[in-house]
mmCIF file of C-alpha atoms in Angstrom:
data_model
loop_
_atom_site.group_PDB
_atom_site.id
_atom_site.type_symbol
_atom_site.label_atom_id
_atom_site.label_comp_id
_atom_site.label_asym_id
_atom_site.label_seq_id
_atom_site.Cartn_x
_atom_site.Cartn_y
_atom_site.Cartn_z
ATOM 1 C CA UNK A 1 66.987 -6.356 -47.581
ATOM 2 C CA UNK A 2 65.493 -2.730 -47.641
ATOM 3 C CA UNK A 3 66.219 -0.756 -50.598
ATOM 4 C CA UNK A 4 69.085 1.341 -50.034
ATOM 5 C CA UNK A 5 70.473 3.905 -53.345
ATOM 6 C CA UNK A 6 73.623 4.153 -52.291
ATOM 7 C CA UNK A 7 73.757 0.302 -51.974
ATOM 8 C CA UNK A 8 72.588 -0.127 -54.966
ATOM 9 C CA UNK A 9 75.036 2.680 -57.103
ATOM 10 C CA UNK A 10 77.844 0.826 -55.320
ATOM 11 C CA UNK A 11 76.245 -2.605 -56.125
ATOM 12 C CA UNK A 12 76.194 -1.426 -59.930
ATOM 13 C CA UNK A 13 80.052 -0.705 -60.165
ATOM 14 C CA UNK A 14 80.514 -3.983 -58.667
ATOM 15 C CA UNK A 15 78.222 -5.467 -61.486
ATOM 16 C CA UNK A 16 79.618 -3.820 -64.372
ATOM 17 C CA UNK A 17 82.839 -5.645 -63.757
ATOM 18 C CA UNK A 18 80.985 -8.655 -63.346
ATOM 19 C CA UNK A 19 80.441 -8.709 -67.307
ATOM 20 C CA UNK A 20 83.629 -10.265 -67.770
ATOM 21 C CA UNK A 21 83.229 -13.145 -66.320
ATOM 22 C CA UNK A 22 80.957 -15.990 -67.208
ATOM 23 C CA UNK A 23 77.741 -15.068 -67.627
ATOM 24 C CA UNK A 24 75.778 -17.563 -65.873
ATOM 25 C CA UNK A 25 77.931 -16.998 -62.921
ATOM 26 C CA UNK A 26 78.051 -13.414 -62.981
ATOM 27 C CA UNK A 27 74.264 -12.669 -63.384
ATOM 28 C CA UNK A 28 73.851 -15.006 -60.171
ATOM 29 C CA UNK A 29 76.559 -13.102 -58.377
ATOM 30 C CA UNK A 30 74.752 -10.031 -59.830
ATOM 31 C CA UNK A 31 71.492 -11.436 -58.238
ATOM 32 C CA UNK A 32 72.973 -11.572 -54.928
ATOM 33 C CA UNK A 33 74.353 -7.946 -55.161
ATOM 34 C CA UNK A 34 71.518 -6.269 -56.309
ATOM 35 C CA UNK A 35 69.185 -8.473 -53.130
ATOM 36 C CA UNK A 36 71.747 -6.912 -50.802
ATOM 37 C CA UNK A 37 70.974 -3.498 -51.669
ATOM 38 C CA UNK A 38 67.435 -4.433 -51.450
ATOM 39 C CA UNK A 39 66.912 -4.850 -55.252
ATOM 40 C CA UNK A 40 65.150 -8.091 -56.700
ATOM 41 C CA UNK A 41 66.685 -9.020 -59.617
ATOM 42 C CA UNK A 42 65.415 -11.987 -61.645
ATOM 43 C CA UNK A 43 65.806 -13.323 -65.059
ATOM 44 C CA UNK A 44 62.461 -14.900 -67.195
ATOM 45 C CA UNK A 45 62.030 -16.599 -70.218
ATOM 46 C CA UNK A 46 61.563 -14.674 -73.259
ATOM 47 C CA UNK A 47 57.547 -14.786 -73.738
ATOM 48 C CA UNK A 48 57.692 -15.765 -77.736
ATOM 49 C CA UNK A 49 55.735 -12.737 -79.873
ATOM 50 C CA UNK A 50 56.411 -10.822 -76.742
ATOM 51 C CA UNK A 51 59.673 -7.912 -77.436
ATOM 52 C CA UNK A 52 60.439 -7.535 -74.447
ATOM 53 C CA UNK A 53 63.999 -7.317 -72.911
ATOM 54 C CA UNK A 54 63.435 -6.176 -69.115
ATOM 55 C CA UNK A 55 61.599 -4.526 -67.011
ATOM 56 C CA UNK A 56 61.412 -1.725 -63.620
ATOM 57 C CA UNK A 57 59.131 -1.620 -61.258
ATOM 58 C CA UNK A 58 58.215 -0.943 -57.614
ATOM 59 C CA UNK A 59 56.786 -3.592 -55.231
ATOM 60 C CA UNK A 60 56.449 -1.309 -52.734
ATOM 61 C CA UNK A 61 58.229 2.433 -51.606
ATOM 62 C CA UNK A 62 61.390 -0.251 -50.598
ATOM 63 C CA UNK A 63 61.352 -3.163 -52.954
ATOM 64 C CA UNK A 64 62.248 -2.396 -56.529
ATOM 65 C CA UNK A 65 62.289 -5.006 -59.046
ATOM 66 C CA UNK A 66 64.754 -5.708 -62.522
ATOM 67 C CA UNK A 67 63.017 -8.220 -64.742
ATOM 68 C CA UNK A 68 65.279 -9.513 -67.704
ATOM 69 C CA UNK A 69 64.082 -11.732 -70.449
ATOM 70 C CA UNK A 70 67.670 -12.286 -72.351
ATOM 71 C CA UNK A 71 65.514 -12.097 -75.798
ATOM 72 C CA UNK A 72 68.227 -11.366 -77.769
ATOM 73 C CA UNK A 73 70.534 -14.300 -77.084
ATOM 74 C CA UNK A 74 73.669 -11.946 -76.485
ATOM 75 C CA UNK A 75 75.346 -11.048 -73.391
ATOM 76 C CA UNK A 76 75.625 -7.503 -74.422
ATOM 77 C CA UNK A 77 72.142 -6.776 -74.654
ATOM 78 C CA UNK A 78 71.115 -8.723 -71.265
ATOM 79 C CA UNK A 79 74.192 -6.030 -69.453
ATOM 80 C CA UNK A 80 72.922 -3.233 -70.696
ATOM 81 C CA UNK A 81 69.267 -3.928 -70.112
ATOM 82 C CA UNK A 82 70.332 -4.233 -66.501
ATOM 83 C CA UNK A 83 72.095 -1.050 -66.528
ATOM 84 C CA UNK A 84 68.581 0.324 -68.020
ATOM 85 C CA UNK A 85 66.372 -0.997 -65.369
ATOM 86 C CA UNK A 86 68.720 0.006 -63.135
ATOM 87 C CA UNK A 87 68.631 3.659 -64.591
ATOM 88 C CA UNK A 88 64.899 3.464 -64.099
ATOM 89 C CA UNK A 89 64.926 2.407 -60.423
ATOM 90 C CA UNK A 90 67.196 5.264 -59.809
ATOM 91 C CA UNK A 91 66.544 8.201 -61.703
ATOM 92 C CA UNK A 92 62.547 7.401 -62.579
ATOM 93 C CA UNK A 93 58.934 7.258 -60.749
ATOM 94 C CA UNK A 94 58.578 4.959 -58.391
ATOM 95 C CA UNK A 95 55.056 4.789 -59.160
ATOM 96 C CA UNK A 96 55.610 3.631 -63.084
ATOM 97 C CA UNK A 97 56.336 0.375 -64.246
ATOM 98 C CA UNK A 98 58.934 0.917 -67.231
ATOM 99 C CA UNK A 99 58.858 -2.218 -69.999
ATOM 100 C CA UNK A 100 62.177 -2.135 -72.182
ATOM 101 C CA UNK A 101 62.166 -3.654 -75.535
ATOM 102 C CA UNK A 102 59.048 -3.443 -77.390
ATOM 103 C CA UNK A 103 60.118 -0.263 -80.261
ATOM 104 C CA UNK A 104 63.463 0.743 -78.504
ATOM 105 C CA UNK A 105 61.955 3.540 -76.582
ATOM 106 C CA UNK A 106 61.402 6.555 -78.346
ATOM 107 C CA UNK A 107 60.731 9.052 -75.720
ATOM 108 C CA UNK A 108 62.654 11.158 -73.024
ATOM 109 C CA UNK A 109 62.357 8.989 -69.843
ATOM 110 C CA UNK A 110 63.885 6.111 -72.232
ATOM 111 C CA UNK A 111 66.359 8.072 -73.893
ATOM 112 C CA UNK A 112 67.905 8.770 -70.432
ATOM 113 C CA UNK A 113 67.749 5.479 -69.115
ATOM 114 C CA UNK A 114 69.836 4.546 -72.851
ATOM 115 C CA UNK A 115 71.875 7.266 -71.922
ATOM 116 C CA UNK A 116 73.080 6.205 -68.479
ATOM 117 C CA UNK A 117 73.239 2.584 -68.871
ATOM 118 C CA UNK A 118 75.509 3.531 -72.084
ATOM 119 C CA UNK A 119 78.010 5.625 -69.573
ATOM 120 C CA UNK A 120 77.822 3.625 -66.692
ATOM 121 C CA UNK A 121 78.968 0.736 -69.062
ATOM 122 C CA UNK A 122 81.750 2.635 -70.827
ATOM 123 C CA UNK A 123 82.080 7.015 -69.873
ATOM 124 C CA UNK A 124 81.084 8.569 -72.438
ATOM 125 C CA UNK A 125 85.005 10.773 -72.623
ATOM 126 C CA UNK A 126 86.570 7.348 -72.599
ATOM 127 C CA UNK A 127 84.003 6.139 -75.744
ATOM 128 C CA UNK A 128 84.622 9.460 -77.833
ATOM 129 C CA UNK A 129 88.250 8.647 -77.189
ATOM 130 C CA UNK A 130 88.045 5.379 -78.667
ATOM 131 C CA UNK A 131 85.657 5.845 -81.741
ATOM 132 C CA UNK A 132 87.684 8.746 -82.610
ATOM 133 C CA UNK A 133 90.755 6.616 -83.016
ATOM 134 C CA UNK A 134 88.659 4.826 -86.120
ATOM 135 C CA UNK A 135 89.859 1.181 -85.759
ATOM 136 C CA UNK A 136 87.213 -1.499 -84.814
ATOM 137 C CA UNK A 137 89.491 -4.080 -85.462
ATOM 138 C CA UNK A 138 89.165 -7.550 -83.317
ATOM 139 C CA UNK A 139 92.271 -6.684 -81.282
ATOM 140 C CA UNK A 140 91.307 -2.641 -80.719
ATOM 141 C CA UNK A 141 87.808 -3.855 -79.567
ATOM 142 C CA UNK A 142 89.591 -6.390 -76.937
ATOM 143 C CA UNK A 143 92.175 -3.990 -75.821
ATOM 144 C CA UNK A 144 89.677 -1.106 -75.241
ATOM 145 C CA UNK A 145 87.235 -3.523 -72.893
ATOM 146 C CA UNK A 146 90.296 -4.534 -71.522
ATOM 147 C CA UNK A 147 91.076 -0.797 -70.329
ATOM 148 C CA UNK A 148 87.046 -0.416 -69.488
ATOM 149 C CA UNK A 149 87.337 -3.352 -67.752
ATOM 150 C CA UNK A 150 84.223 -4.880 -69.579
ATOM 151 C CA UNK A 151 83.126 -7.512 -72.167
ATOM 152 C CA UNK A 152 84.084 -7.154 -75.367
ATOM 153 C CA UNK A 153 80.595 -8.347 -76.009
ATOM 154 C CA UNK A 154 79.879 -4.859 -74.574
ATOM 155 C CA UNK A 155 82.205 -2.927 -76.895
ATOM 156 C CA UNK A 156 80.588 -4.584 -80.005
ATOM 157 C CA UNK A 157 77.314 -4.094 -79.634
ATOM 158 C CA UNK A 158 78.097 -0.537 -78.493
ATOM 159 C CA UNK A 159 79.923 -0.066 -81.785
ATOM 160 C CA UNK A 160 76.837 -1.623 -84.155
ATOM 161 C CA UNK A 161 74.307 0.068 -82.168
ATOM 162 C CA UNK A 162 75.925 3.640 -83.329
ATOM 163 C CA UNK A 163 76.298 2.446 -86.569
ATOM 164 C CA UNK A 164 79.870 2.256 -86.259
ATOM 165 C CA UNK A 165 80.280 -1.258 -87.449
ATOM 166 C CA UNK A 166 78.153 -3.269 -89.204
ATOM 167 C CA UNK A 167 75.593 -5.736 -87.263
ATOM 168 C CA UNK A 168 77.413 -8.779 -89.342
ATOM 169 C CA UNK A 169 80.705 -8.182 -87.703
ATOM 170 C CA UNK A 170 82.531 -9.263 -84.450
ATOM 171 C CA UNK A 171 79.695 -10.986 -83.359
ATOM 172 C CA UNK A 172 82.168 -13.519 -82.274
ATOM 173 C CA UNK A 173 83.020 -11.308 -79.284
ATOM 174 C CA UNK A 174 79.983 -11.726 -77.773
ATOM 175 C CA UNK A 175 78.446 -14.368 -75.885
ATOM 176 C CA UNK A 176 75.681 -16.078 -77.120
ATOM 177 C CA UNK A 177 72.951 -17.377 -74.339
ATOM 178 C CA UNK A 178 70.188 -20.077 -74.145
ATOM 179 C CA UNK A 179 67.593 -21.069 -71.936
ATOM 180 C CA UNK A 180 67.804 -24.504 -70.173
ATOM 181 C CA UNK A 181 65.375 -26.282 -68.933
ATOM 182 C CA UNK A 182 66.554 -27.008 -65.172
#
C-alpha cells in the first residue's frame, strides 16, 4: 500500500491498544496495520555489540520503513521504540535515516521523537495526574494502564525511566521476549 499519514496516525491509535495483548500476536497484527497505511514494519534480531533498538527510514517518497531489534528483552521498550520510529516517519526528514538506541539520543530531533512516543503512549495531563498521586504500588501501576488502556509493562518502564521507581522493581509487569529460531 502507498503511504498514507492519516492512515498511519489512525493505524497508531489502533496499535497502542494493541500493547495489551500478547505480544507476539499484537506486533503481527501491528505489522499488518502499519502495511495498510503503507508502512513496512519489521522486526530483526538484535546484532550482538550492536545498541541498537529500531530504526526510520524512507525507501522511497511513499514507502517508509520501522526496523525493531527488541534488544532489550522487554515489551515496554520494543512499544515505545515503535512509537519513536513512528514519530520519525511523521514529524522528521524523509531524506534521513534515524537509528534509535546507540547513547539514547541526545539531541533535538531525538528528544521529540522521546517526547511523542512518551504521549502518544500515555498524555502527558493523564501522566502528571498519576505521578502526582505518589503511589507506584503493583496495584496503582495496573489500575492506571488499565484507565490508559495500555501494558502495565508500559507504565513501569515509564516510571524507572523518570527515575520514579527504581530499575529493580516491578519488573514483573513487564513482558520479557526472546528470539526463536523458526
Amino acid at each position: 500500500a502507498r503511504y498514507e499519514e492519516s492512515a498511519f496516525r489512525i493505524v497508531l491509535k489502533q496499535v497502542r491498544l494493541l500493547t495489551r495483548a500478547p505480544v507476539l500476536e499484537s506486533i503481527q497484527e501491528a505489522r499488518r496495520l502499519c502495511n495498510g497505511a503503507g508502512v513496512a514494519l519489521s522486526l530483526v534480531e538484535p546484532l550482538s555489540k550492536a545498541r541498537l533498538s529500531g530504526a526510520a527510514w524512507w525507501l522511497s517518497a511513499h514507502r517508509p520503513v520501522i526496523a525493531l531489534s527488541a534488544r532489550h528483552k522487554t515489551d515496554d521498550h520494543l512499544w515505545f521504540s515503535l512509537f519513536h520510529e513512528a514519530a520519525h516517519i511523521l514529524l522528521h526528514s524523509k531524506k534521513s535515516v534515524f537509528v534509535a538506541g546507540a547513547d539514547g539520543g541526545g539531541n533535538d530531533i531525538e528528544a521529540e521523537a522521546n517526547a511523542w512516543a512518551s504521549n502518544v503512549l500515555v498524555p502527558r495531563a493523564d501522566w502528571r495526574g498519576f505521578v502526582q498521586l505518589g503511589t507506584y504500588t503493583r496495584g496503582a501501576v495496573l489500575r492506571f494502564a488499565e484507565e490508559q488502556g495500555i501494558a502495565p509493562g508500559i507504565v513501569v518502564g515509564s516510571l524507572q525511566h523518570e527515575g520514579l521507581l527504581p530499575w529493580s522493581h516491578l519488573n514483573r509487569l513487564k513482558v520479557r521476549l526472546r528470539w526463536t529460531a523458526r
